[in-house]
C-alpha positions as MATLAB code, in Angstrom:
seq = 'XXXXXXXXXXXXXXXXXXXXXXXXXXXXXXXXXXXXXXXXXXXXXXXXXXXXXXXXXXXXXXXXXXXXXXXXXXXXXXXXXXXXXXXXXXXXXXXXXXXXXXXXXXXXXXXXXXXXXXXXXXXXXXXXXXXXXXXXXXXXXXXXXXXXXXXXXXXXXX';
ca = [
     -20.574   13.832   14.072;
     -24.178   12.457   14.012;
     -25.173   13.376   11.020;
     -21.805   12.216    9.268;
     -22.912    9.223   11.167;
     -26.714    8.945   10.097;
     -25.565    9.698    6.141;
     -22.846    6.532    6.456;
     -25.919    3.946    7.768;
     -28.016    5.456    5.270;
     -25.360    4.157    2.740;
     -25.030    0.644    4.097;
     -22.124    1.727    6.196;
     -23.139    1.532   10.434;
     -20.383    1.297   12.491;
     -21.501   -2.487   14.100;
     -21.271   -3.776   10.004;
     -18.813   -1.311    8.492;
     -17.739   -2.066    5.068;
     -14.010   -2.657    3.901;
     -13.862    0.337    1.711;
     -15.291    2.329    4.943;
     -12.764    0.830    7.384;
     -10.498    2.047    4.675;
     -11.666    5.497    4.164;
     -11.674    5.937    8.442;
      -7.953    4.482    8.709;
      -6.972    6.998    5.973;
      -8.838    9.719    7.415;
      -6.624    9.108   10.623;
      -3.683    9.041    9.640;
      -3.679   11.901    7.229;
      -6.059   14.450    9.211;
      -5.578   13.074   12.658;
      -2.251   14.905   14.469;
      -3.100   12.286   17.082;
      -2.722    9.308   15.421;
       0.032    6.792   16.023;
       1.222    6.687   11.578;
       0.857   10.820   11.802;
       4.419   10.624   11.471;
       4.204    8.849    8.717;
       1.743   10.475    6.478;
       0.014   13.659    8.071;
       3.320   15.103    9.386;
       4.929   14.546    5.901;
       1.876   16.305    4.044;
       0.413   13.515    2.808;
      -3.341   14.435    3.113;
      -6.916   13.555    1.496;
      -8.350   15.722   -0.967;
     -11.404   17.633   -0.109;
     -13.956   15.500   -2.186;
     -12.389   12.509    0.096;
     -13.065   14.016    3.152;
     -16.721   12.851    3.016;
     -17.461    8.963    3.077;
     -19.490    9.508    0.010;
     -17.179   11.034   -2.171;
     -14.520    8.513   -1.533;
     -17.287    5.800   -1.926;
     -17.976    7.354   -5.082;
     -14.436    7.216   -7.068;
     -13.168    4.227   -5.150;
     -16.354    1.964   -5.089;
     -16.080   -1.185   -2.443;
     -13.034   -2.590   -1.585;
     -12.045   -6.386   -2.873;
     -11.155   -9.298   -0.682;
      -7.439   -8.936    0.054;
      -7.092   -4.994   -1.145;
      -6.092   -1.884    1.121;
      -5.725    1.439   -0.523;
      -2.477    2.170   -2.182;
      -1.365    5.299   -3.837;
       0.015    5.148   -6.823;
       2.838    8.082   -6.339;
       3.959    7.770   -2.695;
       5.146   11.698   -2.518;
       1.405   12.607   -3.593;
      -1.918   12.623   -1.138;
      -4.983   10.643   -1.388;
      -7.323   11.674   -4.116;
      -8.550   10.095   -7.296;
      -6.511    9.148   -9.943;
      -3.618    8.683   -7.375;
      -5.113    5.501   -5.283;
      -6.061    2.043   -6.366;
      -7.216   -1.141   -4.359;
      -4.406   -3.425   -4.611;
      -2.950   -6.438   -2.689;
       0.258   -6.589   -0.278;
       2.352   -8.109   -3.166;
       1.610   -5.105   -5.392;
       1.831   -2.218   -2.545;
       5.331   -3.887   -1.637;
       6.477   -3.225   -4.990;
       4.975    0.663   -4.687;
       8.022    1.284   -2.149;
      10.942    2.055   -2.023;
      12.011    0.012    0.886;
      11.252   -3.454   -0.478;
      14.109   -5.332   -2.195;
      13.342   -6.549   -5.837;
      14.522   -7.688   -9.060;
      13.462   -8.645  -12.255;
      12.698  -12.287  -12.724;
      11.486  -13.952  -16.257;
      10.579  -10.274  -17.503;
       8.132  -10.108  -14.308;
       9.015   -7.101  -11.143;
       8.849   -8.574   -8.254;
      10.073   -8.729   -4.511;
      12.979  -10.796   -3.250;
      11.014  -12.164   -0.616;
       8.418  -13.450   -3.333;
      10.998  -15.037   -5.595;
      12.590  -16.489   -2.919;
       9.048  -18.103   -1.746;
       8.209  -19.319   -5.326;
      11.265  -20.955   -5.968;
      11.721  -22.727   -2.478;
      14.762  -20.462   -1.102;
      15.679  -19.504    2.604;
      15.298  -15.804    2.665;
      17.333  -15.777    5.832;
      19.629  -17.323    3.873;
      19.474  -15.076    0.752;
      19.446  -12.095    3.159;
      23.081  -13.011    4.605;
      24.176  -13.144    1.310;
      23.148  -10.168    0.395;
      24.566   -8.568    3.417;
      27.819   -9.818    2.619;
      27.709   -8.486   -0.777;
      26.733   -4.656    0.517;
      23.236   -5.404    0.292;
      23.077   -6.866   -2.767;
      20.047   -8.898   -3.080;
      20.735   -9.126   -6.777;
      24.204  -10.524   -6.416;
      23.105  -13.059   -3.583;
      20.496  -14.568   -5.877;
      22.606  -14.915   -9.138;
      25.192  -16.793   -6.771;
      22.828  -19.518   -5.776;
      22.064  -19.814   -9.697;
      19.017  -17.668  -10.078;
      18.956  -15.741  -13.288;
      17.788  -12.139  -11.802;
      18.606   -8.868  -13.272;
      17.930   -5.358  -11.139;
      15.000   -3.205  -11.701;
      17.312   -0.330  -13.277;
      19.015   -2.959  -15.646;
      15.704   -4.546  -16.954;
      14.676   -1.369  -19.170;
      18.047    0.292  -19.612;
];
């Protein structure tokens, strides 16, 4: 553990001034290799792990390079581990529409999330959420009834 820990303030990367991409590459570390961890469930448990070059600050440092303002790691193919070609820095807005959980729809030929649209175009998502609830979850539905011309993700490249 010292010597991991000598190599990462050799690199510009001490604990009391720890870069984003290192905070990065620790929480990833954690929750992938780290049965203790409170998002093993999410991620270790399930297989997701960090390929061997990544399990090095240096090699991680390497393909990934320093994180930008407002960026977490994101992979690319949620069923696949961490390891290059698979991971990006990106912002909330894009990592929400790299699930499967978050609602969205296609909006002047754009993807994006229901919460977004709703923000950008000055609508109550409370609102839009009851009406989607009432229509089986329809998020789709509930916009095009208050006038907004959204189609669903499916129907956008069919």
């Amino acid at each position: 553990v010292r010597a991991r820990a000598i190599r990462h303030a050799q690199a510009g990367h001490r604990s009391v001034d720890r870069t984003g991409a290192y905070k990065s590459w620790a929480s990833m570390m954690t929750r992938c290799e780290w049965a203790a961890s409170k998002n093993w469930q999410h991620y270790g448990a399930k297989g997701i792990r960090v390929c061997e070059k990544w399990r090095d600050f240096s090699g991680f440092y390497e393909d990934m390079g320093d994180r930008p303002d407002g960026c977490s790691i994101d992979r690319i193919d949620g069923s696949k581990g961490y390891e290059p070609g698979n991971c990006r820095w990106a912002t909330r807005e894009q990592q929400n529409l790299n699930t499967s959980r978050t609602a969205k729809g296609v909006y002047r030929g754009d993807l994006v999330t229901i919460d977004s649209l709703c923000k950008a175009l000055g609508l109550s998502k409370p609102a839009i959420r009851a009406r989607a609830s009432r229509r089986g979850n329809d998020y789709v539905s509930a916009l095009k009834s208050v006038g907004v011309d959204v189609s669903a993700p499916e129907d956008a490249w069919a």
